[in-house]
Short mmCIF file of C-alpha atoms in Angstrom, two decimals:
data_model
loop_
_atom_site.label_atom_id
_atom_site.label_comp_id
_atom_site.label_asym_id
_atom_site.label_seq_id
_atom_site.Cartn_x
_atom_site.Cartn_y
_atom_site.Cartn_z
CA MET A 15 0.00 0.00 0.00
CA SER A 16 1.26 3.45 -0.86
CA ILE A 17 0.83 6.08 1.84
CA THR A 18 1.29 9.87 1.74
CA PRO A 19 4.78 10.20 3.26
CA SER A 20 4.69 11.44 6.84
CA SER A 21 8.42 11.37 7.53
CA ASP A 22 9.88 13.30 4.64
CA TYR A 23 13.14 15.21 4.77
CA ILE A 24 12.39 18.39 6.71
CA ILE A 25 14.03 21.78 6.28
CA PRO A 26 13.29 24.98 8.23
CA LYS A 27 10.41 26.98 6.76
CA LEU A 28 12.58 30.06 6.44
CA LYS A 29 15.12 28.12 4.39
CA ALA A 30 12.41 26.66 2.19
CA GLU A 31 10.99 30.13 1.56
CA THR A 32 14.44 31.45 0.68
CA ILE A 33 15.05 28.59 -1.75
CA VAL A 34 11.71 29.24 -3.43
CA SER A 35 12.13 33.02 -3.67
CA LEU A 36 15.63 32.60 -5.08
CA ILE A 37 14.44 30.07 -7.67
CA LYS A 38 11.73 32.50 -8.74
CA LYS A 39 14.50 35.00 -9.46
CA GLY A 40 16.28 32.38 -11.54
CA VAL A 41 19.07 31.59 -9.08
CA ARG A 42 19.63 28.69 -6.73
CA ALA A 43 20.80 28.66 -3.13
CA SER A 44 23.93 26.81 -4.26
CA GLY A 45 24.70 29.48 -6.87
CA ARG A 46 23.99 27.09 -9.73
CA GLY A 47 21.97 28.11 -12.76
CA LEU A 48 18.54 26.51 -13.22
CA GLU A 49 19.86 24.29 -16.02
CA ASP A 50 23.14 23.31 -14.37
CA PHE A 51 23.93 19.89 -12.99
CA ARG A 52 26.02 19.67 -9.83
CA GLU A 53 29.64 18.62 -10.14
CA LEU A 54 29.74 15.08 -11.50
CA GLY A 55 32.49 12.61 -10.65
CA ILE A 56 32.59 9.14 -12.19
CA VAL A 57 34.92 6.30 -11.17
CA THR A 58 34.60 3.22 -13.33
CA ASN A 59 35.78 -0.27 -12.37
CA TYR A 60 35.23 0.72 -8.76
CA ILE A 61 34.30 -2.80 -7.65
CA PRO A 62 36.98 -5.28 -8.74
CA ASN A 63 34.71 -8.29 -8.23
CA ALA A 64 31.94 -6.93 -10.45
CA ASP A 65 31.94 -7.45 -14.22
CA GLY A 66 31.25 -3.75 -14.62
CA SER A 67 30.85 -1.02 -12.04
CA ALA A 68 30.81 2.69 -11.49
CA PHE A 69 30.85 5.01 -8.53
CA VAL A 70 29.09 8.30 -9.18
CA LYS A 71 29.19 11.41 -7.09
CA LEU A 72 26.64 14.01 -8.14
CA GLY A 73 27.13 16.90 -5.75
CA ASN A 74 26.90 15.08 -2.44
CA THR A 75 24.77 12.23 -3.73
CA GLN A 76 26.79 9.05 -3.96
CA VAL A 77 25.74 5.94 -5.84
CA ILE A 78 27.39 2.71 -6.96
CA ALA A 79 26.08 0.65 -9.84
CA GLY A 80 27.39 -2.89 -10.09
CA VAL A 81 26.88 -5.14 -13.09
CA LYS A 82 27.22 -8.89 -12.76
CA LEU A 83 26.72 -11.42 -15.53
CA GLU A 84 25.43 -14.77 -14.39
CA LEU A 85 24.15 -17.80 -16.24
CA GLY A 86 20.39 -18.11 -16.36
CA THR A 87 17.43 -19.22 -18.39
CA PRO A 88 15.80 -16.83 -20.87
CA TYR A 89 12.25 -15.53 -20.45
CA PRO A 90 9.82 -17.82 -22.30
CA ASP A 91 8.70 -14.94 -24.61
CA THR A 92 12.30 -14.05 -25.56
CA PRO A 93 14.10 -17.41 -25.89
CA ASN A 94 16.90 -15.92 -27.98
CA GLU A 95 17.83 -13.02 -25.74
CA GLY A 96 19.71 -12.51 -22.53
CA ALA A 97 17.86 -10.95 -19.61
CA ILE A 98 18.23 -7.80 -17.53
CA VAL A 99 17.33 -7.44 -13.87
CA VAL A 100 17.57 -4.04 -12.22
CA SER A 101 17.36 -3.67 -8.44
CA ALA A 102 18.01 -0.72 -6.16
CA GLU A 103 18.90 -0.60 -2.50
CA PHE A 104 18.54 2.58 -0.46
CA VAL A 105 21.25 1.68 2.01
CA PRO A 106 20.71 2.97 5.59
CA THR A 107 24.08 4.77 5.36
CA ALA A 108 22.48 7.15 2.89
CA SER A 109 19.94 9.02 4.98
CA PRO A 110 18.47 9.21 8.49
CA LEU A 111 15.17 8.33 6.83
CA PHE A 112 16.35 5.04 5.30
CA GLU A 113 15.77 1.90 7.33
CA PRO A 114 17.18 -1.56 6.71
CA GLY A 115 14.70 -3.89 5.10
CA PRO A 116 13.25 -4.79 1.74
CA PRO A 117 13.20 -2.00 -0.90
CA ASP A 118 10.38 0.49 -0.34
CA GLU A 119 8.21 2.01 -3.08
CA ASN A 120 10.81 4.68 -3.87
CA ALA A 121 13.60 2.17 -4.39
CA ILE A 122 11.30 -0.04 -6.46
CA GLU A 123 10.19 2.93 -8.56
CA LEU A 124 13.81 4.00 -9.17
CA ALA A 125 14.85 0.50 -10.26
CA ARG A 126 11.84 0.09 -12.53
CA VAL A 127 12.27 3.49 -14.17
CA ILE A 128 15.91 2.66 -14.98
CA ASP A 129 14.95 -0.84 -16.12
CA ARG A 130 12.36 0.56 -18.55
CA SER A 131 14.78 3.18 -19.88
CA LEU A 132 17.15 0.38 -20.96
CA ARG A 133 14.71 -2.34 -21.98
CA GLU A 134 12.44 -1.05 -24.75
CA ILE A 135 15.17 0.83 -26.61
CA LYS A 136 17.33 -2.32 -26.37
CA ALA A 137 20.27 -0.40 -24.88
CA ILE A 138 22.00 -3.72 -24.25
CA ASP A 139 22.28 -6.04 -27.25
CA LEU A 140 20.63 -8.98 -25.52
CA GLY A 141 20.63 -11.05 -28.72
CA LYS A 142 24.38 -11.45 -28.31
CA LEU A 143 24.09 -12.82 -24.78
CA VAL A 144 22.74 -16.23 -25.71
CA LEU A 145 24.84 -19.31 -24.94
CA ILE A 146 22.37 -22.12 -25.74
CA PRO A 147 19.32 -20.71 -27.59
CA GLY A 148 16.13 -21.07 -25.57
CA LYS A 149 18.02 -22.62 -22.65
CA ARG A 150 21.02 -20.78 -21.30
CA VAL A 151 21.70 -17.05 -21.55
CA TRP A 152 23.59 -14.38 -19.68
CA VAL A 153 21.49 -12.53 -17.12
CA VAL A 154 22.72 -8.96 -16.67
CA TRP A 155 22.15 -8.09 -13.00
CA ILE A 156 22.29 -4.36 -12.44
CA ASP A 157 22.39 -3.47 -8.76
CA ILE A 158 22.12 0.15 -7.75
CA TYR A 159 23.40 1.04 -4.32
CA VAL A 160 22.54 4.48 -2.95
CA LEU A 161 25.22 5.36 -0.40
CA ASP A 162 24.47 8.99 0.38
CA HIS A 163 21.26 10.86 -0.43
CA ASP A 164 21.50 14.52 -1.36
CA GLY A 165 18.75 14.55 -3.96
CA ASN A 166 18.20 13.40 -7.54
CA LEU A 167 18.88 9.73 -6.86
CA ILE A 168 17.37 8.64 -10.17
CA ASP A 169 19.76 10.61 -12.40
CA ALA A 170 22.80 9.69 -10.29
CA SER A 171 21.76 6.02 -10.49
CA SER A 172 21.13 6.21 -14.21
CA ILE A 173 24.55 7.78 -14.85
CA ALA A 174 26.21 5.11 -12.69
CA THR A 175 24.29 2.39 -14.55
CA LEU A 176 25.36 3.70 -17.95
CA ALA A 177 29.01 4.01 -16.90
CA ALA A 178 28.95 0.51 -15.39
CA LEU A 179 27.35 -1.02 -18.50
CA LEU A 180 29.78 0.72 -20.86
CA THR A 181 32.74 -0.68 -18.94
CA ALA A 182 31.24 -4.11 -18.27
CA ARG A 183 32.79 -7.20 -19.81
CA VAL A 184 31.37 -10.59 -20.69
CA PRO A 185 33.09 -13.45 -18.83
CA LYS A 186 34.55 -16.31 -20.82
CA ALA A 187 32.14 -19.20 -21.19
CA GLU A 188 32.79 -22.45 -23.00
CA VAL A 189 29.79 -24.34 -24.30
CA GLU A 190 30.17 -28.08 -24.71
CA GLY A 191 26.83 -29.58 -25.64
CA GLU A 192 24.58 -28.77 -22.68
CA GLU A 193 27.50 -27.98 -20.40
CA ILE A 194 28.76 -24.45 -19.85
CA ARG A 195 32.05 -23.68 -18.15
CA VAL A 196 32.41 -20.10 -16.97
CA ASP A 197 35.82 -18.68 -16.32
CA LYS A 198 35.52 -15.29 -14.66
CA SER A 199 39.26 -14.72 -14.67
CA GLU A 200 39.04 -14.15 -18.40
CA TYR A 201 36.71 -12.00 -20.47
CA THR A 202 35.63 -12.43 -24.08
CA GLY A 203 34.93 -8.75 -24.67
CA PRO A 204 32.89 -5.74 -23.67
CA LEU A 205 29.17 -6.04 -22.91
CA PRO A 206 27.49 -5.48 -26.32
CA MET A 207 25.62 -2.18 -26.27
CA ASN A 208 23.27 -0.69 -28.88
CA ARG A 209 22.39 2.64 -27.32
CA LYS A 210 23.36 4.95 -24.51
CA VAL A 211 20.57 6.22 -22.28
CA VAL A 212 20.45 8.50 -19.25
CA THR A 213 17.56 9.93 -17.30
CA VAL A 214 17.21 13.65 -16.75
CA THR A 215 14.97 14.72 -13.88
CA ILE A 216 13.36 18.13 -14.26
CA GLY A 217 11.79 19.70 -11.21
CA LYS A 218 8.99 22.23 -11.39
CA ILE A 219 8.13 24.98 -8.98
CA ASP A 220 5.41 27.42 -10.00
CA LYS A 221 6.24 27.93 -13.67
CA ILE A 222 9.97 27.42 -13.26
CA MET A 223 11.90 24.33 -14.37
CA LEU A 224 15.21 23.26 -12.89
CA VAL A 225 17.49 20.29 -13.47
CA ASP A 226 19.25 18.07 -10.94
CA PRO A 227 17.40 19.16 -7.77
CA ASP A 228 19.31 18.65 -4.53
CA ILE A 229 17.56 17.25 -1.46
CA GLU A 230 16.55 20.66 -0.13
CA GLU A 231 15.13 21.70 -3.48
CA GLU A 232 13.25 18.40 -3.72
CA THR A 233 11.30 19.34 -0.57
CA VAL A 234 9.95 22.51 -2.19
CA LEU A 235 9.24 21.20 -5.70
CA ASP A 236 5.63 20.93 -6.89
CA THR A 237 6.53 17.80 -8.81
CA LYS A 238 9.17 16.34 -11.07
CA LEU A 239 9.32 14.54 -14.37
CA VAL A 240 11.96 11.93 -15.11
CA ILE A 241 12.80 11.76 -18.81
CA ALA A 242 15.00 9.01 -20.24
CA VAL A 243 16.98 10.37 -23.16
CA SER A 244 18.86 8.22 -25.70
CA ASP A 245 21.98 9.08 -27.69
CA ASP A 246 19.87 9.10 -30.87
CA GLU A 247 17.76 11.88 -29.35
CA ARG A 248 14.60 9.95 -28.64
CA ILE A 249 12.54 9.73 -25.47
CA ALA A 250 13.18 6.27 -24.01
CA GLY A 251 10.90 6.58 -20.99
CA LEU A 252 8.98 8.98 -18.78
CA GLN A 253 7.82 9.03 -15.19
CA LYS A 254 6.04 11.78 -13.35
CA SER A 255 7.17 11.34 -9.78
CA GLY A 256 5.79 13.28 -6.84
CA MET A 257 2.43 14.56 -5.75
CA GLY A 258 1.87 17.60 -7.99
CA ALA A 259 0.53 18.11 -11.50
CA LEU A 260 1.79 19.53 -14.78
CA ASP A 261 0.09 21.10 -17.74
CA LYS A 262 0.79 20.05 -21.31
CA ASN A 263 3.07 22.96 -22.18
CA GLU A 264 5.15 22.38 -19.08
CA VAL A 265 5.59 18.73 -20.04
CA LEU A 266 6.73 19.70 -23.54
CA LYS A 267 9.14 22.31 -22.15
CA MET A 268 10.55 19.74 -19.75
CA THR A 269 11.12 17.08 -22.40
CA GLU A 270 12.82 19.65 -24.63
CA LEU A 271 15.18 20.71 -21.84
CA ALA A 272 15.85 17.07 -20.95
CA MET A 273 16.87 16.21 -24.51
CA LYS A 274 19.50 18.94 -24.38
CA LYS A 275 20.83 18.05 -20.94
CA GLY A 276 20.74 14.30 -21.62
CA LYS A 277 23.01 14.71 -24.62
CA GLU A 278 25.49 16.66 -22.50
CA ILE A 279 25.49 14.07 -19.71
CA ILE A 280 26.02 11.18 -22.13
CA GLU A 281 29.06 13.06 -23.51
CA VAL A 282 30.44 13.55 -20.00
CA VAL A 283 30.06 9.83 -19.27
CA GLU A 284 31.76 8.89 -22.56
CA LYS A 285 34.61 11.28 -21.92
CA SER A 286 35.24 10.10 -18.40
CA ILE A 287 35.32 6.48 -19.52
CA GLU A 288 37.73 7.38 -22.30
CA THR A 289 40.05 9.17 -19.91
CA SER A 290 39.98 6.39 -17.33
CA THR A 291 40.60 3.71 -19.97
CA ARG A 292 43.53 5.70 -21.30
CA GLU A 293 44.88 6.23 -17.80
CA ALA A 294 44.36 2.57 -16.99
CA SER A 295 46.32 1.42 -20.01
CA ALA A 296 49.04 3.98 -19.27
CA GLU A 297 49.13 2.71 -15.71
CA GLN A 298 49.32 -0.86 -16.95
CA ALA A 299 52.19 0.00 -19.26
CA THR A 300 54.13 1.73 -16.48
CA ARG A 301 53.46 -1.13 -14.15
CA LYS A 302 54.71 -3.58 -16.71
CA LEU A 303 57.87 -1.56 -17.23
CA ARG A 304 58.41 -1.40 -13.50
CA GLU A 305 57.77 -5.09 -13.08
CA ASP A 306 60.10 -5.92 -15.92
CA SER A 307 62.94 -3.88 -14.41
CA GLU A 308 62.37 -4.61 -10.71
CA ASP A 309 60.29 -7.76 -10.78
CA THR A 310 58.67 -6.77 -7.49
CA GLY A 311 55.87 -9.25 -7.83
CA MET A 312 53.43 -6.69 -6.36
CA LYS A 313 50.11 -6.72 -8.05
CA GLY A 314 46.93 -4.77 -7.48
CA GLU A 315 43.86 -3.65 -9.26
CA ASN A 316 43.74 0.05 -9.90
CA GLU A 317 40.79 2.35 -9.88
CA GLU A 318 40.80 5.34 -12.11
CA GLU A 319 39.13 8.57 -11.15
CA THR A 320 37.97 11.29 -13.45
CA SER A 321 35.95 14.40 -12.81
CA GLN A 322 33.97 16.72 -14.97
CA MET B 23 3.02 -17.20 -23.21
CA VAL B 24 3.17 -16.30 -26.88
CA SER B 25 6.59 -15.77 -28.40
CA LYS B 26 7.53 -12.27 -29.56
CA GLU B 27 8.31 -13.67 -33.00
CA GLU B 28 4.61 -14.41 -33.53
CA LYS B 29 3.70 -10.73 -33.44
CA PRO B 30 0.23 -10.23 -34.90
CA LYS B 31 -0.53 -7.44 -37.33
CA LEU B 32 -1.55 -4.48 -35.16
CA ILE B 33 -2.64 -2.16 -37.96
CA ARG B 34 -4.60 -3.91 -40.69
CA ASP B 35 -4.41 -3.06 -44.38
CA ASP B 36 -7.58 -0.97 -44.08
CA GLY B 37 -5.85 1.22 -41.48
CA LEU B 38 -7.94 -0.12 -38.59
CA ARG B 39 -6.54 -1.80 -35.49
CA HIS B 40 -6.48 -5.54 -34.75
CA ASP B 41 -9.88 -5.29 -33.01
CA GLY B 42 -11.40 -3.08 -35.71
CA ARG B 43 -11.03 0.24 -33.92
CA ARG B 44 -9.81 3.46 -35.57
CA PRO B 45 -6.47 4.71 -34.19
CA ASP B 46 -8.25 7.44 -32.19
CA GLU B 47 -11.11 5.26 -30.97
CA LEU B 48 -11.71 4.21 -27.37
CA ARG B 49 -12.89 0.76 -26.37
CA PRO B 50 -16.52 0.55 -25.19
CA ILE B 51 -16.55 2.15 -21.74
CA LYS B 52 -18.94 1.32 -18.91
CA MET B 53 -19.09 2.91 -15.47
CA GLN B 54 -21.18 2.41 -12.35
CA VAL B 55 -20.91 4.10 -8.96
CA GLY B 56 -22.12 3.00 -5.53
CA VAL B 57 -21.67 -0.68 -6.31
CA LEU B 58 -20.61 -1.66 -2.76
CA LYS B 59 -22.75 -1.40 0.37
CA ASN B 60 -19.98 -1.05 2.98
CA ALA B 61 -17.55 1.33 1.31
CA ASN B 62 -18.13 5.06 1.65
CA GLY B 63 -17.72 5.32 -2.09
CA SER B 64 -17.22 2.82 -4.89
CA ALA B 65 -17.08 2.45 -8.64
CA LEU B 66 -16.85 -0.28 -11.24
CA VAL B 67 -15.26 0.79 -14.52
CA GLU B 68 -14.73 -1.15 -17.73
CA TYR B 69 -12.55 -0.20 -20.69
CA GLY B 70 -13.33 -3.02 -23.09
CA LYS B 71 -12.44 -6.24 -21.26
CA THR B 72 -10.44 -4.45 -18.57
CA ARG B 73 -12.62 -4.32 -15.46
CA VAL B 74 -11.64 -2.53 -12.25
CA LEU B 75 -13.38 -2.09 -8.92
CA ALA B 76 -12.43 0.82 -6.65
CA ALA B 77 -13.58 1.42 -3.08
CA VAL B 78 -12.97 4.40 -0.83
CA TYR B 79 -13.12 4.27 2.96
CA GLY B 80 -12.81 7.49 4.91
CA PRO B 81 -12.00 10.07 5.93
CA ARG B 82 -11.39 7.93 9.00
CA GLU B 83 -8.82 7.48 11.74
CA PRO B 84 -5.60 6.04 10.30
CA GLN B 85 -4.16 2.77 11.55
CA PRO B 86 -1.59 3.09 13.08
CA LYS B 87 -2.38 6.61 14.30
CA HIS B 88 1.21 7.89 14.18
CA ILE B 89 1.26 7.91 10.38
CA SER B 90 -1.23 10.80 10.38
CA LEU B 91 -0.30 14.34 9.40
CA PRO B 92 -1.41 17.31 11.52
CA TYR B 93 -2.36 19.56 8.61
CA ARG B 94 -4.03 17.24 6.12
CA ALA B 95 -5.50 13.82 5.52
CA ILE B 96 -3.13 11.17 4.26
CA LEU B 97 -4.05 9.08 1.24
CA ARG B 98 -3.48 5.36 1.33
CA CYS B 99 -3.76 3.58 -1.96
CA ARG B 100 -3.46 -0.01 -3.00
CA TYR B 101 -3.55 -1.21 -6.60
CA HIS B 102 -3.99 -4.95 -6.65
CA MET B 103 -4.66 -7.54 -9.32
CA ALA B 104 -6.98 -10.40 -8.51
CA PRO B 105 -5.37 -13.84 -8.98
CA PHE B 106 -7.86 -14.68 -11.73
CA SER B 107 -7.52 -11.35 -13.56
CA THR B 108 -4.70 -12.48 -15.86
CA HIS B 109 -4.25 -15.32 -18.36
CA GLU B 110 -1.97 -17.23 -16.04
CA ARG B 111 -2.94 -17.12 -12.37
CA LYS B 112 -1.24 -14.24 -10.60
CA SER B 113 -0.05 -14.78 -7.08
CA PRO B 114 -2.01 -12.48 -4.75
CA ALA B 115 1.21 -11.31 -3.06
CA PRO B 116 2.09 -7.76 -4.09
CA THR B 117 4.59 -7.60 -6.96
CA ARG B 118 7.12 -4.83 -7.57
CA ARG B 119 4.88 -3.62 -10.37
CA GLU B 120 1.89 -3.34 -8.04
CA ILE B 121 3.96 -1.48 -5.46
CA GLU B 122 5.10 1.04 -8.06
CA LEU B 123 1.61 1.44 -9.51
CA SER B 124 0.08 2.00 -6.06
CA LYS B 125 2.54 4.88 -5.69
CA VAL B 126 1.96 6.53 -9.07
CA ILE B 127 -1.82 6.13 -8.74
CA ARG B 128 -1.74 7.75 -5.29
CA GLU B 129 0.37 10.56 -6.72
CA ALA B 130 -2.13 10.96 -9.56
CA LEU B 131 -4.98 11.42 -7.06
CA GLU B 132 -3.18 13.60 -4.48
CA PRO B 133 -3.49 16.85 -6.49
CA ILE B 134 -7.31 16.71 -6.66
CA VAL B 135 -8.26 15.61 -3.14
CA ILE B 136 -8.80 18.60 -0.83
CA SER B 137 -6.98 16.78 1.94
CA GLU B 138 -6.47 19.90 4.10
CA MET B 139 -10.14 19.59 5.11
CA PHE B 140 -9.47 16.46 7.15
CA PRO B 141 -6.34 16.86 9.30
CA ARG B 142 -5.07 13.66 10.98
CA ALA B 143 -7.49 11.53 8.97
CA SER B 144 -6.86 8.86 6.39
CA ILE B 145 -8.59 8.39 3.07
CA ASP B 146 -8.13 4.81 1.90
CA ILE B 147 -8.43 3.84 -1.75
CA TYR B 148 -8.57 0.15 -2.59
CA ILE B 149 -8.35 -0.83 -6.22
CA GLU B 150 -8.96 -4.37 -7.43
CA VAL B 151 -8.28 -5.27 -11.02
CA LEU B 152 -10.86 -7.98 -11.71
CA ASN B 153 -9.99 -8.59 -15.33
CA ALA B 154 -6.86 -7.28 -17.05
CA ASP B 155 -6.76 -6.51 -20.77
CA GLY B 156 -4.41 -3.54 -20.94
CA GLY B 157 -4.75 -0.08 -19.45
CA THR B 158 -5.42 -1.33 -15.92
CA ARG B 159 -3.69 1.56 -14.14
CA THR B 160 -5.54 4.21 -16.13
CA THR B 161 -8.88 2.42 -15.69
CA SER B 162 -8.02 2.24 -11.98
CA ILE B 163 -7.52 5.99 -11.77
CA THR B 164 -10.84 6.69 -13.51
CA ALA B 165 -12.55 4.29 -11.08
CA ALA B 166 -10.76 5.63 -7.98
CA SER B 167 -11.67 9.19 -8.82
CA LEU B 168 -15.34 8.19 -9.23
CA ALA B 169 -15.23 6.33 -5.91
CA LEU B 170 -13.79 9.42 -4.18
CA ALA B 171 -16.60 11.55 -5.59
CA ASP B 172 -19.13 8.86 -4.68
CA ALA B 173 -17.81 8.93 -1.09
CA GLY B 174 -18.56 12.65 -1.01
CA ILE B 175 -14.91 13.58 -0.48
CA PRO B 176 -14.29 17.16 -1.63
CA VAL B 177 -12.23 17.17 -4.81
CA ARG B 178 -10.97 19.93 -7.08
CA ASP B 179 -11.81 17.93 -10.21
CA LEU B 180 -12.14 14.33 -11.30
CA VAL B 181 -9.11 12.48 -12.62
CA THR B 182 -9.42 10.52 -15.82
CA GLY B 183 -6.90 8.06 -17.19
CA VAL B 184 -6.18 6.59 -20.59
CA ALA B 185 -3.19 4.86 -22.16
CA VAL B 186 -1.97 5.81 -25.60
CA GLY B 187 0.63 3.88 -27.52
CA LYS B 188 2.55 3.40 -30.71
CA VAL B 189 1.73 0.23 -32.63
CA ASP B 190 3.19 -0.61 -36.05
CA GLY B 191 4.32 3.02 -36.24
CA VAL B 192 0.86 4.49 -35.59
CA ILE B 193 -0.08 6.50 -32.47
CA VAL B 194 -3.27 4.94 -31.08
CA LEU B 195 -5.70 5.67 -28.25
CA ASP B 196 -6.62 3.34 -25.37
CA ILE B 197 -4.32 0.40 -26.09
CA ASP B 198 -5.33 -3.09 -25.05
CA GLU B 199 -3.14 -5.94 -23.87
CA VAL B 200 -2.16 -7.20 -27.34
CA GLU B 201 -1.16 -3.70 -28.43
CA ASP B 202 0.75 -3.18 -25.19
CA MET B 203 2.64 -6.46 -25.56
CA TYR B 204 3.59 -6.14 -29.22
CA GLY B 205 3.57 -2.37 -29.68
CA GLU B 206 6.56 -0.04 -29.64
CA ALA B 207 5.39 2.23 -26.83
CA ASP B 208 2.85 2.36 -24.02
CA MET B 209 2.14 5.74 -22.47
CA PRO B 210 -0.37 5.91 -19.61
CA VAL B 211 -1.66 9.42 -18.95
CA ALA B 212 -4.09 10.75 -16.32
CA ALA B 213 -5.32 14.29 -16.01
CA ALA B 214 -7.75 16.49 -14.16
CA PRO B 215 -9.70 17.47 -17.29
CA SER B 216 -11.31 20.73 -16.08
CA LEU B 217 -8.07 21.99 -14.56
CA GLY B 218 -6.03 20.88 -17.58
CA LYS B 219 -3.47 19.30 -15.25
CA ILE B 220 -1.62 16.07 -15.97
CA THR B 221 -1.32 14.04 -12.77
CA LEU B 222 0.15 10.81 -14.14
CA LEU B 223 2.54 10.43 -17.02
CA GLN B 224 4.61 7.37 -17.77
CA LEU B 225 6.19 6.04 -20.91
CA ASN B 226 7.38 2.51 -21.48
CA GLY B 227 8.89 2.43 -24.93
CA VAL B 228 10.54 4.82 -27.32
CA LEU B 229 9.10 7.90 -29.03
CA THR B 230 10.60 10.80 -30.91
CA PRO B 231 9.78 14.22 -29.43
CA GLY B 232 7.30 14.74 -32.30
CA GLU B 233 5.54 11.42 -31.68
CA PHE B 234 5.45 12.19 -27.98
CA GLU B 235 3.60 15.46 -28.55
CA GLU B 236 1.14 13.72 -30.88
CA ALA B 237 0.57 10.96 -28.30
CA LEU B 238 0.03 13.46 -25.49
CA ASP B 239 -2.53 15.38 -27.58
CA LEU B 240 -4.37 12.16 -28.41
CA ALA B 241 -4.41 11.15 -24.73
CA MET B 242 -5.85 14.53 -23.72
CA ARG B 243 -8.62 14.18 -26.31
CA GLY B 244 -9.45 10.67 -25.07
CA ILE B 245 -9.48 11.92 -21.48
CA GLN B 246 -12.06 14.59 -22.35
CA GLU B 247 -14.28 11.92 -23.90
CA ILE B 248 -14.06 9.61 -20.88
CA TYR B 249 -14.55 12.55 -18.52
CA LYS B 250 -17.96 13.19 -20.07
CA ILE B 251 -19.04 9.64 -19.22
CA GLN B 252 -17.68 10.00 -15.66
CA ARG B 253 -19.68 13.17 -15.07
CA GLU B 254 -22.81 11.64 -16.58
CA VAL B 255 -22.60 8.62 -14.27
CA LEU B 256 -22.25 10.78 -11.17
CA LYS B 257 -25.05 13.11 -12.28
CA THR B 258 -27.41 10.20 -12.96
CA LYS B 259 -26.76 8.82 -9.49
CA TYR B 260 -27.53 12.08 -7.75
CA LEU B 261 -30.61 12.76 -9.87
CA LYS B 262 -31.91 9.33 -8.85
CA VAL B 263 -31.25 10.13 -5.19
CA LYS B 264 -33.27 13.31 -5.64
CA VAL B 265 -36.20 11.50 -7.25
CA GLU B 266 -36.26 8.94 -4.42
CA GLU B 267 -36.68 11.78 -1.92
#
């Protein structure tokens, strides 16, 4: 059962009024413009044991997305495709309002919105994840872990998911008849992707639209619209989230703004992956040189950090 | 379950849909209010073969009391599918889908209920999908809004829902299960028709910005049509009450 929240994040009335009056003048308490995202940091390959992962810091919101590929059976209606499962955990570290336990409606909504943004547009090339047609396929488990909540969890999670998917690799699997041997120490290649998708959440207060609301802004918003934007400039999903209402022109203005911002965010994700891959290979080369000359025998996985 | 490879033709050669409807045509719609004795308000709504029952209890004291709010009534909403409502039996335990839909349906109704009139109270909305053939969440919203009005709860407007979609490249109104399963996009929309406010908007599928605008326009037209039936049903009920006096 869904209940009107009675324990929402609370900010002093005076502060809320200030945030609103500033927004009406076109400025934000943080000094950001209405169409500016907060500073975005992306660390890929953050979890060595995952097949793909990314840590995303959007302002003070922190999220990890982990991708694991496991053997499974295909859905009966798509026997020749791999499967995707998206789950989200709002970890109790993230907010005084989060309690341990099964995912609540907000976590379920977040996971399902991200799932839909990837599924219908076929962001992942699931046709290439079949090992034995109709019987054994790769299941792509996407687990979103919200570590610290400072607003706009959906966009932070969607960016982390995209970065994790783009850096994910398919483990080596040998098929012998009905037998499959998986060797996770080796990979056959990157996870096959068709499209890149991110969500852009646009908040509305009075007649004013703003992107990437922080947690304090979220408390004063009338409502928000989550728009999934693909790299071929189509709308890959929508979700009005929150109690308020929107008129038609507002919706059209929001989708237009989201298309623009989505393109920018996808470019940032691409660039940060490029830089970290380059740095990783440079690192690898130096390490090899060092090992060759010193033969220290020290080995360790390295994480590469990039910032916008 | 049918395989995706056996996709039926969704738009026939004559330009009509698989069930003979025009792209901008609704399914036959039926509505009744006051169908339950115990609930404060109730409604039974059918969009074609989709049939949904909604009941409203309240305003009443919430259980447990501590979930109440001092300045308004809380809304509690459950969207639930009966085990026999689908082709294969559905377990009555709530699924992730039902949890999400309960939330978006509640959020679609929040803007119209004048909840400030009942501080510390709870208004409970129970939705049972009796038969599912596509568009269950939008049918649910239409039914829930009627049940709220039937319960005499002050509202700013009714809320009316309809799903539009893209099937075989054509934007169509009020999609059914086959069109939802094999179509390219499913976009449920609900709005308060007199206020011109959209209170639910979801999209599962892919649309270009141009197609999206076309779909939204079509949904708003369908909503106006369904809204007329909603108002008629409520009016008829209250006229009957008057005659009985």
